[in-house]
PDB file of C-alpha atoms in Angstrom:
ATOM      1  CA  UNK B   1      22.507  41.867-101.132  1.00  0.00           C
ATOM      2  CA  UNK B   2      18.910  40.788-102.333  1.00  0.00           C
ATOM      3  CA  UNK B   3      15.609  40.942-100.895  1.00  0.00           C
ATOM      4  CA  UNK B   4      13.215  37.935-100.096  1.00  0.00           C
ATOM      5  CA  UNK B   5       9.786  38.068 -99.311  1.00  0.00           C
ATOM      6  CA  UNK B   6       8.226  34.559 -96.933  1.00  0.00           C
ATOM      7  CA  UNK B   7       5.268  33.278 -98.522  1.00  0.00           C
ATOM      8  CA  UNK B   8       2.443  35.176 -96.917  1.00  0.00           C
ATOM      9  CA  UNK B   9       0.721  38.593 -98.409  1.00  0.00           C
ATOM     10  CA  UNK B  10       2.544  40.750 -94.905  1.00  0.00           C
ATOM     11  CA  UNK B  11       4.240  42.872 -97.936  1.00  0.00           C
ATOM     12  CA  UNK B  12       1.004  43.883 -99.814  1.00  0.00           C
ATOM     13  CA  UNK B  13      -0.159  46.079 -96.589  1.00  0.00           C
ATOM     14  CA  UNK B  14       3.024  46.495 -94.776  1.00  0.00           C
ATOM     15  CA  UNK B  15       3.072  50.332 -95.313  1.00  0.00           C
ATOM     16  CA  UNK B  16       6.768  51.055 -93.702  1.00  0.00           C
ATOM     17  CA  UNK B  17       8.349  48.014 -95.967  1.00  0.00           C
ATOM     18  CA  UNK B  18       6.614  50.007 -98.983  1.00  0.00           C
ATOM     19  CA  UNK B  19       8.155  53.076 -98.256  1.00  0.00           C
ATOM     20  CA  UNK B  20      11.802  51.382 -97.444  1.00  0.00           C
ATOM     21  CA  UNK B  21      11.898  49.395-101.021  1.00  0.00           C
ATOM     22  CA  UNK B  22      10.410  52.504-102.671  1.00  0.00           C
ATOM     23  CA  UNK B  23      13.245  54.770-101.539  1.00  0.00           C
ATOM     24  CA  UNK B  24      15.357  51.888-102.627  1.00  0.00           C
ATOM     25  CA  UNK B  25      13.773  51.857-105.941  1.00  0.00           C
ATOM     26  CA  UNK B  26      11.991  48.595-105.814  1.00  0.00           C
ATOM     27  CA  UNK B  27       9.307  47.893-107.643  1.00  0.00           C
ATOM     28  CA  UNK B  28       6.021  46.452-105.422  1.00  0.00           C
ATOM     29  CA  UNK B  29       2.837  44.133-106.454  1.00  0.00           C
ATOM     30  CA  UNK B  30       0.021  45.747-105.634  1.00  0.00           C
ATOM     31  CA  UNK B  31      -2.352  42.567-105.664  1.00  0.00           C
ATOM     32  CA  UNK B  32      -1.683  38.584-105.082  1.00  0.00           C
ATOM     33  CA  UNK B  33      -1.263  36.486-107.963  1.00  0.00           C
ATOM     34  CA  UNK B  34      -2.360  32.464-107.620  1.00  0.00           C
ATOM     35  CA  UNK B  35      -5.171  30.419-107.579  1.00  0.00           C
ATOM     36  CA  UNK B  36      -8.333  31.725-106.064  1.00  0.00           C
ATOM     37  CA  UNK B  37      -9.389  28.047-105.110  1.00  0.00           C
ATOM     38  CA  UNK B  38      -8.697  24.380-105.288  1.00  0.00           C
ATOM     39  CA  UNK B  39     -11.509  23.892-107.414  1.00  0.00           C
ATOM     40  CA  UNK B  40     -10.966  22.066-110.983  1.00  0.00           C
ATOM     41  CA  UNK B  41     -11.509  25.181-113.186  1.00  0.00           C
ATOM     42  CA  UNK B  42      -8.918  27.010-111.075  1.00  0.00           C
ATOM     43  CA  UNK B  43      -6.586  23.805-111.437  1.00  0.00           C
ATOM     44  CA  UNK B  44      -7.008  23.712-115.066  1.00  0.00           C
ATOM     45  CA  UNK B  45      -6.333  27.304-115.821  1.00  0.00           C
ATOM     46  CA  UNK B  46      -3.083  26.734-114.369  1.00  0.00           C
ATOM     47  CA  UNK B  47      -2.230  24.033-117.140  1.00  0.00           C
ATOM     48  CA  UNK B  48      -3.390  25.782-119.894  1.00  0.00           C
ATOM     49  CA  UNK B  49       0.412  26.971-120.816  1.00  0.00           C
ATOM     50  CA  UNK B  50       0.817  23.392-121.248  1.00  0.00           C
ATOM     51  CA  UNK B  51      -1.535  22.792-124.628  1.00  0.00           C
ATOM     52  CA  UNK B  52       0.406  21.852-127.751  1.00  0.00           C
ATOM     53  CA  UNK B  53       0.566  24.779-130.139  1.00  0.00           C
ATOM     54  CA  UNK B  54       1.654  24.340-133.849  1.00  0.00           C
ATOM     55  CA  UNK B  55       2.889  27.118-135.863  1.00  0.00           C
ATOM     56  CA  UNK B  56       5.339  28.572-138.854  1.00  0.00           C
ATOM     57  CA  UNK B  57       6.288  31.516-140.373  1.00  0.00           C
ATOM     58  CA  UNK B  58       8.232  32.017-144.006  1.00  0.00           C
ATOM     59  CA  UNK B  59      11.299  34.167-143.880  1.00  0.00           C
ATOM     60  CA  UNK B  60      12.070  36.361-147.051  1.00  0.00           C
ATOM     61  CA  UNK B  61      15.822  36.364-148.826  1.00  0.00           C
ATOM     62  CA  UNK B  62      18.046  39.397-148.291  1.00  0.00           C
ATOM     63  CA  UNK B  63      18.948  41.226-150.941  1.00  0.00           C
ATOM     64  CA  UNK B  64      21.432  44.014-151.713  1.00  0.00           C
ATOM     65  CA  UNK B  65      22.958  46.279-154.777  1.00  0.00           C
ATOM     66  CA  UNK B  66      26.041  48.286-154.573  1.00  0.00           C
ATOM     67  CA  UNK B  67      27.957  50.255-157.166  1.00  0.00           C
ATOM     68  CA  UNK B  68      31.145  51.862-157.357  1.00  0.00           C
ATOM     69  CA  UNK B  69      32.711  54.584-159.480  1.00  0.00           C
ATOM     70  CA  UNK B  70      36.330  56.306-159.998  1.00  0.00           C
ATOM     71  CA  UNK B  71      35.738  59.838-160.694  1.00  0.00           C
ATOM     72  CA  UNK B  72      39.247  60.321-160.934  1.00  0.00           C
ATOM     73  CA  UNK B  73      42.300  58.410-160.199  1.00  0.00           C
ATOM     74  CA  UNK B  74      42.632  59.307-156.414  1.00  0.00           C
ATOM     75  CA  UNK B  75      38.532  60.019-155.765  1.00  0.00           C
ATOM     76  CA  UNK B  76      36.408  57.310-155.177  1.00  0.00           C
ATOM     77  CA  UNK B  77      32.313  56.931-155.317  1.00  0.00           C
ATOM     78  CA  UNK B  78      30.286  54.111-153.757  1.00  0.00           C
ATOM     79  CA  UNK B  79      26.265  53.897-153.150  1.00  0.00           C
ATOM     80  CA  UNK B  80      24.938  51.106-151.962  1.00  0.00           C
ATOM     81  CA  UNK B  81      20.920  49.557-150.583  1.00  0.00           C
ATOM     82  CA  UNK B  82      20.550  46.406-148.829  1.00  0.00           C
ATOM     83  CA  UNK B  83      17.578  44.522-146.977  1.00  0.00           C
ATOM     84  CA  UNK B  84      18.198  43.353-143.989  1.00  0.00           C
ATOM     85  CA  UNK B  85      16.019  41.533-141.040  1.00  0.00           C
ATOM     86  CA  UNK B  86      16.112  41.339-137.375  1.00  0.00           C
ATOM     87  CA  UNK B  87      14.439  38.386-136.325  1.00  0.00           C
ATOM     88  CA  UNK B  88      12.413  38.134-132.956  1.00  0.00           C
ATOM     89  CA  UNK B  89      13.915  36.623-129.974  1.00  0.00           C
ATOM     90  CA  UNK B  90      13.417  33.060-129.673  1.00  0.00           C
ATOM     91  CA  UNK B  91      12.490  32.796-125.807  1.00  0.00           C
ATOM     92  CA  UNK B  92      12.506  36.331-124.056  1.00  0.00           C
ATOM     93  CA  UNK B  93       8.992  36.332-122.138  1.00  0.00           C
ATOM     94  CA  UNK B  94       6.102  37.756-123.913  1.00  0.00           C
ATOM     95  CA  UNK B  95       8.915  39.537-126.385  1.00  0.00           C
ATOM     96  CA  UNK B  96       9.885  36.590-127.836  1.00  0.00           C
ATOM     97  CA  UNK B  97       7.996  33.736-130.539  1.00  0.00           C
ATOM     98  CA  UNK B  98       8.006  31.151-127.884  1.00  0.00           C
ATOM     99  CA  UNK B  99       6.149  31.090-124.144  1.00  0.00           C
ATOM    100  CA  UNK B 100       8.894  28.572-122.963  1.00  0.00           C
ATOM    101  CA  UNK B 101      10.395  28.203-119.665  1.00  0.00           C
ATOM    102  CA  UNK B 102       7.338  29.347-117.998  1.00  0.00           C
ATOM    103  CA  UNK B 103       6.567  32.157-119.882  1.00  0.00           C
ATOM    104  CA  UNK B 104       3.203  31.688-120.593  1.00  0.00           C
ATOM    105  CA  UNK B 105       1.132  32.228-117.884  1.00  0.00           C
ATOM    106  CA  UNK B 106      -2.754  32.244-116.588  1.00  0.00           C
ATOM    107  CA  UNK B 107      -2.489  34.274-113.285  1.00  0.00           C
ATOM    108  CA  UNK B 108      -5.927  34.434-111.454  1.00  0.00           C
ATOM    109  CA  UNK B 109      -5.559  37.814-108.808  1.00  0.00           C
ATOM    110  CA  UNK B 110      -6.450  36.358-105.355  1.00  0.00           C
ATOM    111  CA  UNK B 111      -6.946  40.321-104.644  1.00  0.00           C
ATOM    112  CA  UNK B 112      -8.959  42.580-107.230  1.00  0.00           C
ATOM    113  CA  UNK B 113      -6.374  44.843-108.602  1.00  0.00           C
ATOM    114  CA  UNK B 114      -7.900  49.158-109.445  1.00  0.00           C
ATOM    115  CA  UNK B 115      -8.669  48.109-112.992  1.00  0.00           C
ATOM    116  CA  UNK B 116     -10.793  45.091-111.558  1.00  0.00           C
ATOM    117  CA  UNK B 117      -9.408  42.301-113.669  1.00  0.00           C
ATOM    118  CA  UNK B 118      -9.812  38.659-112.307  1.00  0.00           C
ATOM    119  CA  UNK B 119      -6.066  37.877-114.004  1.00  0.00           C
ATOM    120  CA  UNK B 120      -3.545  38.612-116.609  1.00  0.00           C
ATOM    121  CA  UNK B 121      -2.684  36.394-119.391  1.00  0.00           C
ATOM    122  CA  UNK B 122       0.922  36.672-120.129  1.00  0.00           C
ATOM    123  CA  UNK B 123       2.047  35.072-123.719  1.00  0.00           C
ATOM    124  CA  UNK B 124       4.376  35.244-126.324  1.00  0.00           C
ATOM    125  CA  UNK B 125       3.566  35.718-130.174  1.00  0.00           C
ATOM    126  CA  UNK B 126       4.569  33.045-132.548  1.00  0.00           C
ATOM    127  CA  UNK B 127       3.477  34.802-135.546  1.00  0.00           C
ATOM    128  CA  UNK B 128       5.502  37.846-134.784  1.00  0.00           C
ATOM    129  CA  UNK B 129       7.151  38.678-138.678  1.00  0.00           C
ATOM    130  CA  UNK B 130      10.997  40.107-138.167  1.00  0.00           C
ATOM    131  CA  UNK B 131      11.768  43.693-138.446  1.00  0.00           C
ATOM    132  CA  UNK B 132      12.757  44.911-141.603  1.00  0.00           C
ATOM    133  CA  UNK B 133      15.760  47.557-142.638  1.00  0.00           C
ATOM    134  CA  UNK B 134      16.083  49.150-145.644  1.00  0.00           C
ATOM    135  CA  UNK B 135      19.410  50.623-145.759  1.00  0.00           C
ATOM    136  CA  UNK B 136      21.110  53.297-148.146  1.00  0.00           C
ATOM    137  CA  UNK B 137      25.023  53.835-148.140  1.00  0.00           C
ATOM    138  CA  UNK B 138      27.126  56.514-149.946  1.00  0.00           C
ATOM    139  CA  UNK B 139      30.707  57.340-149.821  1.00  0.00           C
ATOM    140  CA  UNK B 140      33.108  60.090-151.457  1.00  0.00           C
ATOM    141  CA  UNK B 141      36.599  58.913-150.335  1.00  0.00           C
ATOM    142  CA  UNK B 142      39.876  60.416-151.790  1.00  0.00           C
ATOM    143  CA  UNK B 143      43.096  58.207-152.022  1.00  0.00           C
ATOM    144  CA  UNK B 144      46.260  60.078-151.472  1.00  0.00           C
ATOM    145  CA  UNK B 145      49.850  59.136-152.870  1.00  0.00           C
ATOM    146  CA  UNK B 146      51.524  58.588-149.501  1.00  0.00           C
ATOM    147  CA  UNK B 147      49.273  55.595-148.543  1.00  0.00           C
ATOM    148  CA  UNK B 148      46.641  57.447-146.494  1.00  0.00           C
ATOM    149  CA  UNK B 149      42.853  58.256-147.507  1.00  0.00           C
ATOM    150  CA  UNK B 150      40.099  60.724-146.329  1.00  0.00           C
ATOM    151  CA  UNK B 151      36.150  59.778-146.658  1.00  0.00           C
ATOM    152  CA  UNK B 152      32.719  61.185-146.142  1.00  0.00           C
ATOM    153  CA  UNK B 153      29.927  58.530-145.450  1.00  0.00           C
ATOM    154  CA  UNK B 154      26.602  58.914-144.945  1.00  0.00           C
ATOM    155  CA  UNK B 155      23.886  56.213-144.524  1.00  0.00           C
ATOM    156  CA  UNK B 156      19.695  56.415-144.015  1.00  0.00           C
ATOM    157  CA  UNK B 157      18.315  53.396-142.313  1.00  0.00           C
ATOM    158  CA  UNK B 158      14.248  52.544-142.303  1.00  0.00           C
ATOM    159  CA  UNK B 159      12.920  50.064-139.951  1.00  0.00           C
ATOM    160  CA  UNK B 160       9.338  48.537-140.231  1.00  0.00           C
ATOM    161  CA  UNK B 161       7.785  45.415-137.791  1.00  0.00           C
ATOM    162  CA  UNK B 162       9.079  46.763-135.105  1.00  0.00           C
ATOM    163  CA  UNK B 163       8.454  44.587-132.039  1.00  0.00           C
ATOM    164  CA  UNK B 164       6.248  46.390-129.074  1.00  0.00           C
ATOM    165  CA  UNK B 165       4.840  45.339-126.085  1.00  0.00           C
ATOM    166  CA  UNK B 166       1.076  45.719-124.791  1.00  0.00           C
ATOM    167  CA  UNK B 167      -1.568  45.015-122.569  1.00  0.00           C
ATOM    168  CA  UNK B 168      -5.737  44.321-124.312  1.00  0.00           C
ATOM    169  CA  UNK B 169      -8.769  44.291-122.396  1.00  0.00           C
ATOM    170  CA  UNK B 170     -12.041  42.696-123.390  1.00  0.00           C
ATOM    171  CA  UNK B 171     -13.450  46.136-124.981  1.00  0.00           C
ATOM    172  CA  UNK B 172     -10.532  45.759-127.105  1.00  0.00           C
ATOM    173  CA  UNK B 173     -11.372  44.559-130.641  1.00  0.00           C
ATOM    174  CA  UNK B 174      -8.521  42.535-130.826  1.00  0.00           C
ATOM    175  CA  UNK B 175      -9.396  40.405-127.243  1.00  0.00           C
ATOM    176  CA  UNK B 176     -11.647  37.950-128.949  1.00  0.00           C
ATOM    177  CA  UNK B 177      -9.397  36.681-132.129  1.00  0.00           C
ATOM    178  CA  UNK B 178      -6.174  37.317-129.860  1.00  0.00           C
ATOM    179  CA  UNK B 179      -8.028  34.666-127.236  1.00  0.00           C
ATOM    180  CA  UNK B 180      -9.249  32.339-129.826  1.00  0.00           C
ATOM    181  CA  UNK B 181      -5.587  32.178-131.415  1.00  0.00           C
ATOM    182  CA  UNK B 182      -4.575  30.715-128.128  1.00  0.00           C
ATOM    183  CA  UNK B 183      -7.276  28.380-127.845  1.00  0.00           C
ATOM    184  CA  UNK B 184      -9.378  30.339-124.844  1.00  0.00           C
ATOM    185  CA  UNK B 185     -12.794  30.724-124.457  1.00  0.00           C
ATOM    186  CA  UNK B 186     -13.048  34.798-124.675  1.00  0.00           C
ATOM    187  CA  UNK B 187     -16.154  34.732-122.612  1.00  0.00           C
ATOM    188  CA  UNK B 188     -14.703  33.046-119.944  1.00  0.00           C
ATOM    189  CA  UNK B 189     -12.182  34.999-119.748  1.00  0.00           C
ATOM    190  CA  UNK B 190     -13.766  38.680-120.240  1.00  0.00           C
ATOM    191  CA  UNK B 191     -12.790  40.318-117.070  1.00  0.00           C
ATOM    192  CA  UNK B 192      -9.166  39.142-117.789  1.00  0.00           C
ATOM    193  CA  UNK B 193      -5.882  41.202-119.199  1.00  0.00           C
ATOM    194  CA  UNK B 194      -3.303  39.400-121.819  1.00  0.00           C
ATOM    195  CA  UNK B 195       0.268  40.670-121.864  1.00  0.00           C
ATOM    196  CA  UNK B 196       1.289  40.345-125.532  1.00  0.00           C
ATOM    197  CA  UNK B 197       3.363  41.607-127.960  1.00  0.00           C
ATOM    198  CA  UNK B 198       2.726  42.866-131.615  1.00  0.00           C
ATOM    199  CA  UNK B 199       4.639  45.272-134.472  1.00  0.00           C
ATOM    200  CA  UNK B 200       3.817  49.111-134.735  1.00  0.00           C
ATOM    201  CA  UNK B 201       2.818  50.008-137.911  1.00  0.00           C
ATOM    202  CA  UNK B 202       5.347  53.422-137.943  1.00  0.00           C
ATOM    203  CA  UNK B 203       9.091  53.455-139.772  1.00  0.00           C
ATOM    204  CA  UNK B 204      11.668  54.476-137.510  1.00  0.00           C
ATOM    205  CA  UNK B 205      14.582  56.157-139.422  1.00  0.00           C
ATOM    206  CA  UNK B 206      17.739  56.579-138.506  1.00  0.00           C
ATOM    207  CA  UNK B 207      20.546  58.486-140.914  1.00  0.00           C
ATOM    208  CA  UNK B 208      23.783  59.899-140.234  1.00  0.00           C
ATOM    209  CA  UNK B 209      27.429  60.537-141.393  1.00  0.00           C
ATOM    210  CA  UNK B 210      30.818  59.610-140.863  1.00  0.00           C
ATOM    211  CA  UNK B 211      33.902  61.051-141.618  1.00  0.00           C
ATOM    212  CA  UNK B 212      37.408  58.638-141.740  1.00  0.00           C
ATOM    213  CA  UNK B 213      40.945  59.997-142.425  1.00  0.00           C
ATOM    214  CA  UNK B 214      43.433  56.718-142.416  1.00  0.00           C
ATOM    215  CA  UNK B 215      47.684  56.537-143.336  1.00  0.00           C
ATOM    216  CA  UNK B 216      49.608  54.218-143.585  1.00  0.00           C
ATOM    217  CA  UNK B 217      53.670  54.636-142.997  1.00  0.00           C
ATOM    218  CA  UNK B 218      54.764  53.696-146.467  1.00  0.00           C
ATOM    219  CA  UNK B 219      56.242  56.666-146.662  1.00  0.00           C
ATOM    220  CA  UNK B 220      59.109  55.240-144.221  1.00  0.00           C
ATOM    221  CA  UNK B 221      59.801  52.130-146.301  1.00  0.00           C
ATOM    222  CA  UNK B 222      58.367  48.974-147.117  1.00  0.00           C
ATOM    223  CA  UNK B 223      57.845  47.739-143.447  1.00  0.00           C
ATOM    224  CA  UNK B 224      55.711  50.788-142.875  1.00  0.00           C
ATOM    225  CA  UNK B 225      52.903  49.588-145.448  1.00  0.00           C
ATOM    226  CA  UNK B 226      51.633  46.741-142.563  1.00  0.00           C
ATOM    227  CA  UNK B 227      51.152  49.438-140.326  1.00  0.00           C
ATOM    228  CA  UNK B 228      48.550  52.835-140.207  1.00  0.00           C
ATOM    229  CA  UNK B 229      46.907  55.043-138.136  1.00  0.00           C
ATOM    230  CA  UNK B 230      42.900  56.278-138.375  1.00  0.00           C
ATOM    231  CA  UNK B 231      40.766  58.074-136.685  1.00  0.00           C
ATOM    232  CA  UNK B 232      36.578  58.470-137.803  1.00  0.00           C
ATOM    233  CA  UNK B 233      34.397  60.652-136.095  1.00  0.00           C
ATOM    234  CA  UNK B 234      30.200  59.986-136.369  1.00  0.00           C
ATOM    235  CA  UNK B 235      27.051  61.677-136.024  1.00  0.00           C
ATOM    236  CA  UNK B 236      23.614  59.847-136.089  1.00  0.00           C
ATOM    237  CA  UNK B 237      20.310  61.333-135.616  1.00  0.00           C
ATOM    238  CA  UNK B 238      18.724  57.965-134.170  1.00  0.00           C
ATOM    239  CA  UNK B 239      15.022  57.916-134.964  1.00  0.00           C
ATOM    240  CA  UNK B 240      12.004  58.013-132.723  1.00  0.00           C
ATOM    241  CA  UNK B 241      10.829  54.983-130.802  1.00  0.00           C
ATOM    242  CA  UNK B 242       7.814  52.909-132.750  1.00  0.00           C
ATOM    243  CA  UNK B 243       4.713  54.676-131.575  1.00  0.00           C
ATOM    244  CA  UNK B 244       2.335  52.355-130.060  1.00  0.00           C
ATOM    245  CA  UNK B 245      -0.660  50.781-132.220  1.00  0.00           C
ATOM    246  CA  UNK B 246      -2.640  48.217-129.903  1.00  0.00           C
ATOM    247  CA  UNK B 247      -5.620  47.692-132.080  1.00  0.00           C
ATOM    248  CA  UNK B 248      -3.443  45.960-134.343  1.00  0.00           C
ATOM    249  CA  UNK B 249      -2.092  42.587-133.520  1.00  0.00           C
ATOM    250  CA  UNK B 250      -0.731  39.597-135.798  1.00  0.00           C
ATOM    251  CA  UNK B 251      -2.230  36.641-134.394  1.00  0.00           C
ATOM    252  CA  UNK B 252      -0.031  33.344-134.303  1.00  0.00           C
ATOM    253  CA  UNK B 253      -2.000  32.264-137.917  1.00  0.00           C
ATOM    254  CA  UNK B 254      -0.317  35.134-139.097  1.00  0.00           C
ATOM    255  CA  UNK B 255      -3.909  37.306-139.582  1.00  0.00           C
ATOM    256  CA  UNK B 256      -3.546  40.871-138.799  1.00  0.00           C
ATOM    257  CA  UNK B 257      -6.481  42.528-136.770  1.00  0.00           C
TER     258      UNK B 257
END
């Protein structure tokens, strides 16, 4: 089942459909969205998703180091770091580094929301960088004479640039450089919100440890070497989500403000 709305603004005051879809869970506009007019300024905001926009970003190699030692003959030592990236989405709304498929948007409100904007601004971020992991590995594993092993892992994971979601006003510091990057006149568009994303500037870490006890069925002939049994058991302590830093924002040039 699915719910469709006709095309005229019943739902925004209909006060027993409110309280039906918000029993049911359903979100509600509060305000209209579209053109205010059919004048030519209202026309042209309309098209300004359409404006050619140029940009690159440089992607650093991955790198990693790993060692391993025999303490004895049956125990085993690793360690290992890596670097690893997560790159942004290509096209996922204003979470991704392109505003394709209609995901750029210049919304005028037909009705004055509370916060008295005359619009939103929804846009992607080309210049988003990828996140970043730093990654530590260890391992104690012990090698038995029947075929079968026992190991202790544990592993620490940092993550910077991570990708968050916000909303600017015009008091904002960043509203004026975020505007120009997209080629808008900030004056014009001072009463307005922009939808954006950015990175936090926090490292989420993540550790945890794993524990892996494998054998094999050598011990039953040849034909028993091709097939084992294992069982691991994990615990992670997953780190705290990226508090949120709007006054910074990487424009699509790449500047930070």
């Amino acid at each position: 089942p699915g719910i469709r709305f006709d095309n005229s603004d019943a739902f925004l005051t209909d006060a027993a459909l409110h309280s039906r879809l918000a029993a049911a869970g359903v979100d509600m506009p509060d305000h209209k969205l579209g053109s205010t007019s059919a004048d030519l300024a209202s026309a042209m905001r309309f098209r300004i998703p359409n404006h050619y926009i140029n940009q690159r970003s440089t992607g650093k190699p991955s790198s990693s180091v790993s060692a391993s030692f025999d303490l004895t003959k049956k125990i085993n030592l690793k360690a290992a770091w890596s670097r690893s990236f997560g790159l942004p989405s290509l096209e996922d709304g204003i979470n991704g580094l392109l505003s394709g498929n209609g995901q750029f948007t210049v919304n005028e409100n037909t009705t004055i929301p509370a916060d008295g904007t005359e619009g939103t601004i929804k846009v992607a971020n080309p210049g988003l960088p990828p996140s970043v992991s730093d990654n530590l590995d260890f391992q104690v594993a012990y090698y038995t004479e029947t075929g079968g092993k026992l190991g202790v892992s544990a592993y620490l994971k940092s993550v910077t640039n991570q990708p968050q979601t916000f909303s600017t006003y015009a008091d904002n510091p960043i509203f004026t450089p975020l505007l120009n990057s997209l080629g808008l006149d900030p004056v014009v568009y001072e009463r307005w919100k922009v939808d954006t994303t950015t990175v936090g500037d926090s490292v989420q870490k993540t550790h945890g440890f794993e524990f892996e006890a494998r054998q094999d069925f050598g011990f039953l002939g040849s034909w028993g070497r091709h097939w084992q049994v294992f069982a691991s058991y994990t615990i992670k302590s997953l780190g705290q989500p990226s508090e949120p830093v709007p006054y910074t924002y990487t424009a699509p040039d790449g500047t930070q403000y």
